Coordinates of C-alpha atoms in Angstrom, one line a residue:
X1 CA -53.2 61.5 -124.4
X2 CA -52.3 58.5 -126.5
X3 CA -49.0 56.6 -126.5
X4 CA -46.9 56.6 -129.6
X5 CA -47.0 52.8 -130.2
X6 CA -50.3 52.9 -132.0
X7 CA -52.1 50.6 -129.5
X8 CA -54.1 53.4 -128.0
X9 CA -52.7 53.0 -124.5
X10 CA -53.3 56.0 -122.2
X11 CA -50.6 57.5 -120.0
X12 CA -52.9 56.7 -117.0
X13 CA -52.0 53.0 -117.6
X14 CA -48.4 53.7 -116.5
X15 CA -47.6 52.7 -112.9
X16 CA -46.9 55.4 -110.3
X17 CA -43.2 54.5 -110.2
X18 CA -42.7 55.5 -113.9
X19 CA -44.7 58.7 -113.6
X20 CA -42.7 59.7 -110.5
X21 CA -39.5 59.0 -112.3
X22 CA -40.7 61.4 -115.1
X23 CA -41.8 64.0 -112.4
X24 CA -38.3 63.8 -110.9
X25 CA -37.0 65.8 -113.9
X26 CA -39.6 68.5 -113.4
X27 CA -38.6 71.8 -111.9
X28 CA -40.2 73.3 -108.7
X29 CA -42.4 75.6 -110.9
X30 CA -43.5 72.7 -113.2
X31 CA -44.6 70.6 -110.2
X32 CA -46.6 73.5 -108.8
X33 CA -48.0 75.1 -111.9
X34 CA -48.4 72.2 -114.3
X35 CA -48.3 68.6 -113.0
X36 CA -50.6 69.0 -110.0
X37 CA -53.2 70.8 -112.1
X38 CA -53.7 68.0 -114.7
X39 CA -55.8 65.6 -112.7
X40 CA -56.3 64.2 -109.1
X41 CA -53.8 61.4 -109.6
X42 CA -51.1 63.7 -110.9
X43 CA -51.7 66.1 -108.0
X44 CA -51.2 63.2 -105.6
X45 CA -48.0 62.1 -107.3
X46 CA -46.7 65.7 -107.5
X47 CA -46.9 65.8 -103.7
X48 CA -44.8 62.7 -103.3
X49 CA -42.1 63.4 -100.6
X50 CA -39.3 62.0 -102.9
X51 CA -39.8 64.9 -105.3
X52 CA -39.4 67.5 -102.6
X53 CA -36.2 66.6 -100.9
X54 CA -34.1 69.2 -102.7
X55 CA -36.8 71.9 -103.3
X56 CA -36.4 75.4 -101.8
X57 CA -39.1 78.1 -101.5
X58 CA -37.8 81.6 -101.2
X59 CA -39.7 84.7 -100.2
X60 CA -37.7 87.7 -101.5
X61 CA -37.9 91.5 -101.6
X62 CA -39.7 93.1 -104.4
X63 CA -36.5 94.3 -106.1
X64 CA -34.2 91.5 -105.0
X65 CA -32.7 88.8 -107.2
X66 CA -31.6 86.2 -104.6
X67 CA -29.1 83.5 -105.2
X68 CA -30.2 80.0 -105.0
X69 CA -28.9 76.8 -103.5
X70 CA -26.8 76.1 -106.6
X71 CA -25.4 79.6 -107.1
X72 CA -27.5 80.8 -110.1
X73 CA -30.3 83.3 -110.3
X74 CA -33.2 81.8 -108.5
X75 CA -35.5 82.1 -111.4
X76 CA -33.1 79.9 -113.4
X77 CA -32.8 77.1 -110.8
X78 CA -34.9 74.0 -111.1
X79 CA -34.8 73.4 -107.4
X80 CA -36.1 76.8 -106.3
X81 CA -39.2 78.9 -106.5
X82 CA -38.9 82.6 -105.7
X83 CA -41.8 84.9 -105.1
X84 CA -41.8 88.6 -104.4
X85 CA -45.3 89.6 -103.4
X86 CA -47.5 88.4 -100.5
X87 CA -50.3 87.7 -103.1
X88 CA -48.0 85.2 -104.8
X89 CA -47.0 83.6 -101.5
X90 CA -50.6 83.2 -100.5
X91 CA -51.5 81.6 -103.8
X92 CA -48.6 79.1 -103.5
X93 CA -48.7 78.3 -99.8
X94 CA -51.3 75.5 -100.1
X95 CA -49.7 73.8 -103.1
X96 CA -46.5 72.4 -101.5
X97 CA -47.4 70.3 -98.4
X98 CA -44.1 68.3 -98.8
X99 CA -41.9 71.4 -98.9
X100 CA -38.7 70.9 -96.9
X101 CA -36.8 74.2 -97.2
X102 CA -38.2 77.7 -96.6
X103 CA -35.9 80.7 -97.0
X104 CA -37.1 84.2 -96.0
X105 CA -35.1 87.0 -97.5
X106 CA -37.5 89.7 -96.2
X107 CA -40.1 90.0 -93.5
X108 CA -43.7 89.2 -94.2
X109 CA -47.1 89.5 -92.5
X110 CA -47.7 87.2 -89.5
X111 CA -50.8 85.7 -91.1
X112 CA -48.9 84.8 -94.2
X113 CA -46.2 83.1 -92.3
X114 CA -48.8 81.2 -90.3
X115 CA -50.5 80.0 -93.4
X116 CA -47.2 78.8 -94.9
X117 CA -46.4 76.8 -91.7
X118 CA -49.9 75.5 -91.4
X119 CA -49.7 74.1 -95.0
X120 CA -46.1 72.9 -94.9
X121 CA -45.9 70.7 -91.8
X122 CA -42.9 68.8 -93.3
X123 CA -40.4 71.7 -93.2
X124 CA -36.9 70.6 -92.1
X125 CA -35.0 73.8 -92.9
X126 CA -36.3 77.3 -92.0
X127 CA -34.5 80.6 -92.4
X128 CA -36.1 83.6 -90.8
X129 CA -35.2 87.1 -91.9
X130 CA -33.9 89.7 -89.5
X131 CA -36.7 92.0 -90.4
X132 CA -39.4 89.5 -89.6
X133 CA -41.7 90.9 -87.0
X134 CA -41.8 88.2 -84.3
X135 CA -43.6 87.6 -81.1
X136 CA -43.7 84.7 -78.7
X137 CA -47.1 83.3 -80.0
X138 CA -46.0 83.4 -83.6
X139 CA -42.7 81.6 -83.0
X140 CA -44.6 79.0 -80.9
X141 CA -47.1 78.5 -83.7
X142 CA -44.3 78.0 -86.3
X143 CA -42.7 75.3 -84.2
X144 CA -45.9 73.6 -83.4
X145 CA -47.0 73.4 -87.0
X146 CA -43.5 72.5 -88.2
X147 CA -42.2 70.1 -85.6
X148 CA -39.7 68.4 -87.9
X149 CA -37.3 71.3 -88.3
X150 CA -33.7 70.1 -88.5
X151 CA -32.0 73.3 -89.5
X152 CA -32.9 76.7 -88.2
X153 CA -31.4 80.1 -89.1
X154 CA -32.5 82.7 -86.7
X155 CA -31.6 86.2 -85.3
X156 CA -29.4 86.6 -82.2
X157 CA -31.8 88.9 -80.4
X158 CA -34.4 86.1 -80.3
X159 CA -32.1 83.6 -78.7
X160 CA -30.9 86.1 -76.2
X161 CA -34.5 86.1 -74.7
X162 CA -35.2 83.2 -72.3
X163 CA -38.7 82.6 -73.6
X164 CA -37.7 82.3 -77.2
X165 CA -34.6 80.2 -76.4
X166 CA -36.9 77.7 -74.5
X167 CA -39.0 77.4 -77.6
X168 CA -36.0 76.5 -79.7
X169 CA -34.8 74.1 -77.1
X170 CA -38.1 72.1 -77.6
X171 CA -37.2 71.2 -81.2
X172 CA -36.4 67.6 -80.7
X173 CA -35.3 67.1 -84.3
X174 CA -33.0 70.1 -84.5
X175 CA -29.6 69.2 -85.8
X176 CA -28.2 72.5 -87.1
X177 CA -28.6 76.0 -85.5
X178 CA -27.2 79.1 -87.2
X179 CA -27.5 82.4 -85.4
X180 CA -26.9 85.7 -87.3
X181 CA -26.4 89.1 -85.8
X182 CA -29.5 91.2 -86.1
X183 CA -29.2 93.6 -83.2
X184 CA -26.0 94.7 -81.6
X185 CA -25.9 94.5 -77.8
X186 CA -28.8 92.0 -77.7
X187 CA -26.8 89.8 -75.4
X188 CA -25.4 86.3 -75.9
X189 CA -27.3 83.3 -77.0
X190 CA -28.6 81.3 -74.0
X191 CA -26.5 78.2 -74.8
X192 CA -27.4 76.3 -71.6
X193 CA -31.0 75.8 -72.8
X194 CA -29.7 74.3 -76.0
X195 CA -27.1 72.2 -74.3
X196 CA -29.6 70.6 -72.0
X197 CA -32.1 69.9 -74.7
X198 CA -32.1 69.4 -78.5
X199 CA -30.7 65.8 -78.3
X200 CA -29.8 65.7 -82.0
X201 CA -28.1 69.1 -82.2
X202 CA -24.7 68.6 -83.9
X203 CA -24.0 71.8 -85.8
X204 CA -23.8 75.3 -84.2
X205 CA -23.0 78.6 -85.8
X206 CA -22.3 81.5 -83.5
X207 CA -19.8 83.4 -85.6
X208 CA -20.6 87.0 -84.8
X209 CA -21.3 87.2 -81.1
X210 CA -19.2 87.0 -78.0
X211 CA -20.4 84.6 -75.4
X212 CA -19.3 83.8 -71.9
X213 CA -16.6 81.2 -72.2
X214 CA -18.2 79.3 -69.4
X215 CA -21.4 78.9 -71.4
X216 CA -19.5 77.7 -74.5
X217 CA -17.6 75.2 -72.4
X218 CA -20.8 74.0 -70.8
X219 CA -22.4 73.5 -74.3
X220 CA -19.3 71.7 -75.7
X221 CA -19.1 69.4 -72.8
X222 CA -22.8 68.5 -73.0
X223 CA -22.4 67.8 -76.8
X224 CA -18.9 66.4 -76.7
X225 CA -19.9 63.1 -78.4
X226 CA -22.3 64.6 -81.0
X227 CA -20.9 68.0 -82.0
X228 CA -19.7 67.7 -85.6
X229 CA -19.6 71.3 -86.8
X230 CA -18.9 74.6 -85.1
X231 CA -18.6 78.2 -86.3
X232 CA -17.4 80.6 -83.7
X233 CA -15.1 83.5 -83.0
X234 CA -11.5 82.8 -82.0
X235 CA -12.1 84.4 -78.6
X236 CA -15.1 84.8 -76.4
X237 CA -16.1 87.4 -73.8
X238 CA -13.0 88.6 -72.0
X239 CA -10.8 87.7 -75.1
X240 CA -10.4 84.2 -73.9
X241 CA -9.6 81.7 -76.7
X242 CA -12.2 79.2 -77.6
X243 CA -10.0 76.6 -79.2
X244 CA -8.9 75.0 -75.9
X245 CA -12.6 74.5 -75.0
X246 CA -13.3 72.8 -78.4
X247 CA -10.7 70.1 -77.5
X248 CA -13.5 68.6 -75.4
X249 CA -15.2 67.6 -78.6
X250 CA -12.0 66.6 -80.5
X251 CA -13.3 63.1 -81.1
X252 CA -16.5 64.2 -82.9
X253 CA -15.7 67.6 -84.3
X254 CA -15.3 67.3 -88.1
X255 CA -15.8 70.9 -89.4
X256 CA -14.6 74.1 -87.8
X257 CA -14.9 77.7 -88.9
X258 CA -13.1 80.4 -86.9
X259 CA -13.7 84.1 -87.4
X260 CA -12.1 87.4 -86.3
X261 CA -8.7 86.5 -85.1
X262 CA -8.0 88.5 -82.0
X263 CA -5.9 86.2 -79.9
X264 CA -3.5 87.9 -77.5
X265 CA 0.1 87.7 -78.7
X266 CA 1.3 85.7 -75.7
X267 CA -1.4 83.0 -76.3
X268 CA -0.9 82.5 -80.0
X269 CA 1.6 79.6 -79.7
X270 CA -0.7 77.7 -77.4
X271 CA -3.7 78.4 -79.5
X272 CA -2.2 77.0 -82.7
X273 CA -0.9 74.0 -80.8
X274 CA -4.4 73.4 -79.4
X275 CA -5.9 73.7 -82.9
X276 CA -3.6 70.9 -84.1
X277 CA -5.1 68.6 -81.4
X278 CA -8.5 68.6 -83.1
X279 CA -7.3 65.4 -84.9
X280 CA -10.7 64.4 -86.3
X281 CA -11.2 67.6 -88.4
X282 CA -12.1 67.1 -92.0
X283 CA -12.7 70.8 -92.8
X284 CA -11.2 74.0 -91.4
X285 CA -11.9 77.6 -92.3
X286 CA -9.9 80.4 -90.7
X287 CA -10.9 83.8 -92.1
X288 CA -8.5 86.7 -91.9
X289 CA -5.9 84.8 -90.0
X290 CA -3.4 87.5 -89.1
X291 CA -1.4 86.6 -85.9
X292 CA 1.4 88.8 -84.6
X293 CA 3.8 86.0 -85.3
X294 CA 2.6 84.3 -88.5
X295 CA 5.2 81.5 -88.3
X296 CA 3.3 80.1 -85.4
X297 CA 0.5 79.0 -87.8
X298 CA 2.7 76.0 -88.7
X299 CA 2.2 74.6 -85.2
X300 CA -1.3 73.5 -86.1
X301 CA -0.3 71.6 -89.2
X302 CA 2.8 69.7 -88.2
X303 CA 2.8 66.1 -89.5
X304 CA 0.5 63.8 -87.5
X305 CA -1.6 66.6 -86.1
X306 CA -4.5 67.0 -88.7
X307 CA -4.0 63.9 -90.8
X308 CA -7.7 63.6 -91.9
X309 CA -8.1 67.2 -93.0
X310 CA -9.7 67.4 -96.5
X311 CA -10.7 71.0 -96.9
X312 CA -8.7 74.0 -95.8
X313 CA -9.7 77.6 -96.4
X314 CA -7.4 80.5 -95.3
X315 CA -8.9 83.5 -97.0
X316 CA -7.3 86.9 -96.5
X317 CA -4.4 85.5 -94.5
X318 CA -2.3 88.3 -95.7
X319 CA 0.8 87.5 -93.6
X320 CA 0.7 83.7 -94.3
X321 CA 4.4 82.7 -94.6
X322 CA 5.8 80.3 -97.2
X323 CA 6.9 77.8 -94.5
X324 CA 3.3 77.5 -93.2
X325 CA 2.1 76.3 -96.6
X326 CA 5.0 73.9 -96.9
X327 CA 4.1 72.5 -93.5
X328 CA 0.5 72.1 -94.6
X329 CA 1.7 70.2 -97.6
X330 CA 3.7 67.8 -95.4
X331 CA 1.2 67.5 -92.6
X332 CA -2.2 67.2 -94.4
X333 CA -1.8 64.5 -97.0
X334 CA -5.5 63.9 -97.3
X335 CA -6.3 67.5 -98.6
X336 CA -8.8 67.6 -101.4
X337 CA -9.3 71.4 -101.4
X338 CA -6.9 74.2 -100.5
X339 CA -7.9 77.9 -100.7
X340 CA -5.3 80.6 -100.0
X341 CA -7.3 83.6 -101.3
X342 CA -5.4 86.9 -101.0
X343 CA -2.5 85.4 -99.2
X344 CA -0.4 88.3 -100.6
X345 CA 2.8 87.4 -98.8
X346 CA 3.2 84.0 -100.5
X347 CA 6.0 83.5 -103.0
X348 CA 6.7 80.6 -105.3
X349 CA 8.6 78.9 -102.5
X350 CA 5.3 78.3 -100.7
X351 CA 4.3 75.8 -103.5
X352 CA 7.6 73.9 -103.6
X353 CA 6.2 70.9 -101.7
X354 CA 2.6 71.1 -103.0
X355 CA 3.3 68.0 -105.1
X356 CA 2.9 66.0 -101.9
X357 CA -0.9 66.6 -102.0
X358 CA -1.6 63.7 -104.3
X359 CA -5.4 63.9 -103.8
X360 CA -5.8 67.7 -104.2
X361 CA -8.7 68.5 -106.5
X362 CA -9.3 72.2 -105.9
X363 CA -6.7 74.9 -105.5
X364 CA -7.5 78.6 -105.1
X365 CA -4.7 81.0 -105.4
X366 CA -6.8 84.0 -106.2
X367 CA -5.3 87.4 -105.2
X368 CA -1.9 85.8 -104.3
X369 CA 0.0 88.7 -105.9
X370 CA 3.4 87.6 -104.7
X371 CA 3.5 84.5 -106.9
X372 CA 6.0 84.6 -109.8
X373 CA 7.5 82.7 -112.7
X374 CA 7.9 79.3 -111.1
X375 CA 4.5 79.0 -109.3
X376 CA 2.6 77.1 -112.1
X377 CA 5.5 74.6 -112.5
X378 CA 4.9 73.5 -109.0
X379 CA 1.1 73.4 -109.4
X380 CA 1.4 71.3 -112.6
X381 CA 2.8 68.5 -110.4
X382 CA -0.7 67.9 -108.8
X383 CA -2.0 64.7 -110.5
X384 CA -5.6 65.0 -109.4
X385 CA -6.2 68.7 -109.8
X386 CA -9.6 69.4 -111.3
X387 CA -10.3 73.1 -110.5
X388 CA -7.7 75.9 -110.5
X389 CA -8.7 79.5 -109.5
X390 CA -6.4 82.4 -110.3
X391 CA -8.8 85.3 -109.9
X392 CA -7.7 88.9 -109.2
X393 CA -4.1 88.4 -110.4
X394 CA -3.3 91.9 -111.7
X395 CA -0.8 90.7 -114.3
X396 CA -0.8 87.1 -115.4
X397 CA 2.4 87.7 -117.3
X398 CA 4.2 87.7 -113.9
X399 CA 3.5 84.0 -113.8
X400 CA 5.6 83.5 -117.0
X401 CA 7.4 81.4 -118.0
X402 CA 5.7 78.6 -115.9
X403 CA 2.1 79.7 -116.8
X404 CA 2.4 77.4 -119.8
X405 CA 2.6 74.5 -117.4
X406 CA -1.2 74.8 -116.8
X407 CA -1.3 72.7 -120.0
X408 CA 0.2 69.8 -118.1
X409 CA -2.9 69.5 -115.8
X410 CA -4.5 66.7 -117.8
X411 CA -7.4 66.2 -115.3
X412 CA -8.3 69.9 -115.2
X413 CA -12.0 70.5 -115.6
X414 CA -12.3 74.2 -114.5
X415 CA -10.0 77.1 -114.9
X416 CA -11.1 80.4 -113.4
X417 CA -9.2 83.6 -114.2
X418 CA -12.0 86.1 -113.6
X419 CA -10.9 89.7 -113.0
X420 CA -7.2 88.9 -113.8
X421 CA -5.3 91.1 -116.1
X422 CA -3.2 90.5 -119.3
X423 CA -4.9 87.2 -120.1
X424 CA -3.0 87.0 -123.4
X425 CA -0.3 85.3 -121.4
X426 CA -2.6 82.2 -121.2
X427 CA -2.0 79.8 -124.0
X428 CA -5.6 79.4 -125.0
X429 CA -4.7 78.3 -128.5
X430 CA -3.4 75.0 -127.1
X431 CA -6.3 74.2 -124.8
X432 CA -8.1 72.1 -127.4
X433 CA -5.1 69.7 -127.8
X434 CA -3.7 69.6 -124.2
X435 CA -6.7 70.2 -121.9
X436 CA -9.2 67.8 -123.4
X437 CA -11.1 67.4 -120.1
X438 CA -11.7 71.1 -119.6
X439 CA -15.4 71.8 -119.2
X440 CA -15.5 75.4 -117.7
X441 CA -13.4 78.5 -118.4
X442 CA -14.2 81.6 -116.4
X443 CA -12.6 84.6 -117.9
X444 CA -12.7 88.4 -118.0
X445 CA -11.3 90.4 -120.9
X446 CA -10.9 94.1 -121.4
X447 CA -13.5 95.9 -123.4
X448 CA -11.0 97.1 -126.0
X449 CA -10.0 93.4 -126.7
X450 CA -13.6 92.2 -126.9
X451 CA -13.5 91.5 -130.7
X452 CA -10.2 89.7 -130.5
X453 CA -11.3 87.4 -127.7
X454 CA -14.7 86.7 -129.1
X455 CA -12.9 85.3 -132.1
X456 CA -10.4 83.4 -130.0
X457 CA -13.1 81.8 -127.8
X458 CA -15.4 81.1 -130.8
X459 CA -12.5 79.1 -132.3
X460 CA -11.9 77.3 -129.0
X461 CA -15.6 76.6 -128.7
X462 CA -15.7 75.0 -132.1
X463 CA -12.9 72.7 -131.2
X464 CA -14.1 72.0 -127.7
X465 CA -18.0 71.8 -128.0
X466 CA -18.3 70.5 -124.4
X467 CA -16.5 73.6 -122.9
X468 CA -18.5 76.4 -121.3
X469 CA -16.9 79.8 -121.5
X470 CA -18.3 82.1 -118.8
X471 CA -17.6 85.8 -118.8
X472 CA -17.3 87.8 -115.6
X473 CA -20.3 87.8 -113.3
X474 CA -21.3 91.3 -112.2
X475 CA -23.7 92.1 -109.4
X476 CA -26.6 94.4 -110.4
X477 CA -28.9 96.5 -108.2
X478 CA -31.5 93.7 -108.5
X479 CA -29.3 91.4 -106.4
X480 CA -29.7 93.5 -103.3
X481 CA -32.6 93.9 -100.9
X482 CA -34.3 97.3 -101.3
X483 CA -37.5 96.9 -99.4
X484 CA -39.3 94.9 -96.7
X485 CA -42.9 94.0 -96.3
X486 CA -44.1 93.7 -92.7
X487 CA -47.1 94.8 -90.8
X488 CA -48.8 94.1 -87.5
X489 CA -51.1 91.3 -88.6
X490 CA -51.2 88.5 -86.2
X491 CA -50.0 90.4 -83.1
X492 CA -51.5 88.9 -80.1
X493 CA -50.4 91.5 -77.6
X494 CA -46.9 90.1 -76.9
X495 CA -43.9 92.3 -77.5
X496 CA -42.5 92.0 -81.0
X497 CA -38.8 91.2 -80.7
X498 CA -37.5 90.7 -84.2
X499 CA -38.1 94.0 -85.9

């Protein structure tokens, strides 16, 4: 290979730093299949840890099209490599010693999992599938060969067993633990083992199981100075609310996700008041927030309570009242992202004070069917808004006449109206002049209007060459797991617990 300067210099004359910089633009597949097969030097450089920080290896089902870290089909992602068959996995396992992330979307043979872990000692993120056949010696082997694990995603039935919980507790680098429900009635995660060990553990996800409140309290107190993220149910065993317990870690807790609201009516006021005492929160997710008295939600967001909050997600809060949103606008001035998906009871009045959110960049009003003709006039007063989502609005004409005010959002880069009806109400013909910063338009149009909109968007594309127009995304059968590959290889006589 000769350089193009005519002096006959070989690429081998380039220093490692320059070649590594070139390799940094290579995809996962190019590093594995091309670069490291050229010569010994390139193989060494292709294994440089810097190149593998963001790479993810995914083992998926034969007919499954998994989604990658960046939301596109895995085969289209430069950071991912997806393989279906065990033969493919065995071929690749020895070629990525610096791999950091392994995601299992199906079970596999024990000997194959052992080979991966033996050849990838630098794993920091491991996701085990619920159908993975697991015994004590196999899990022990995994952790011994991959002692640097920082993030672990594992089934609840494993951590309900004392022996397996003790193995996890020995992971001295563990920072994030996510437990998914794999077996109903398996029993609670043995939190006390984790509380007394795992010195770096700072993120815990226990969203689908009830646990004794005493164990949760023990864990939170033990990690009160280090716990930064928690995903839990609103109540624990005995329907006792967990928010009061989380106040122990109020000084460190930055991210909180609360699932399955089932707080007793007489405790709702105290619960929302306690939530407002988590003053250090930067991110809050409350799914399906449906209290008996919706107006009490405002207690958590009174001015001065959550002043640092930057991201707030309240999906499917169908009874969310207008005054609660107004209180959020007054009490959370640092908000960068607000998602009110399918908050069907909201009216235009809910947005009357949204102009106070001077730093808001992302606003999601998808499915907010109660909005009317003044809503977009309020939204247009957001000076920093970059992303606006109006999905699942049955009839966009109901947002007239203020829908034209979307043209006033000078900083808007992404408009998403997927699965919304009557999109002719949107003034597309003026986008090229008014929305010069727009880079993405997500849109769904009816089949009978296909020719018309193809012409409209073709004209828009010619005037806005940097704009990506993305039609609706539809799941196909290839996106779902249809088979698993497991067998008994590697069984050492212990009882299998994860199948």
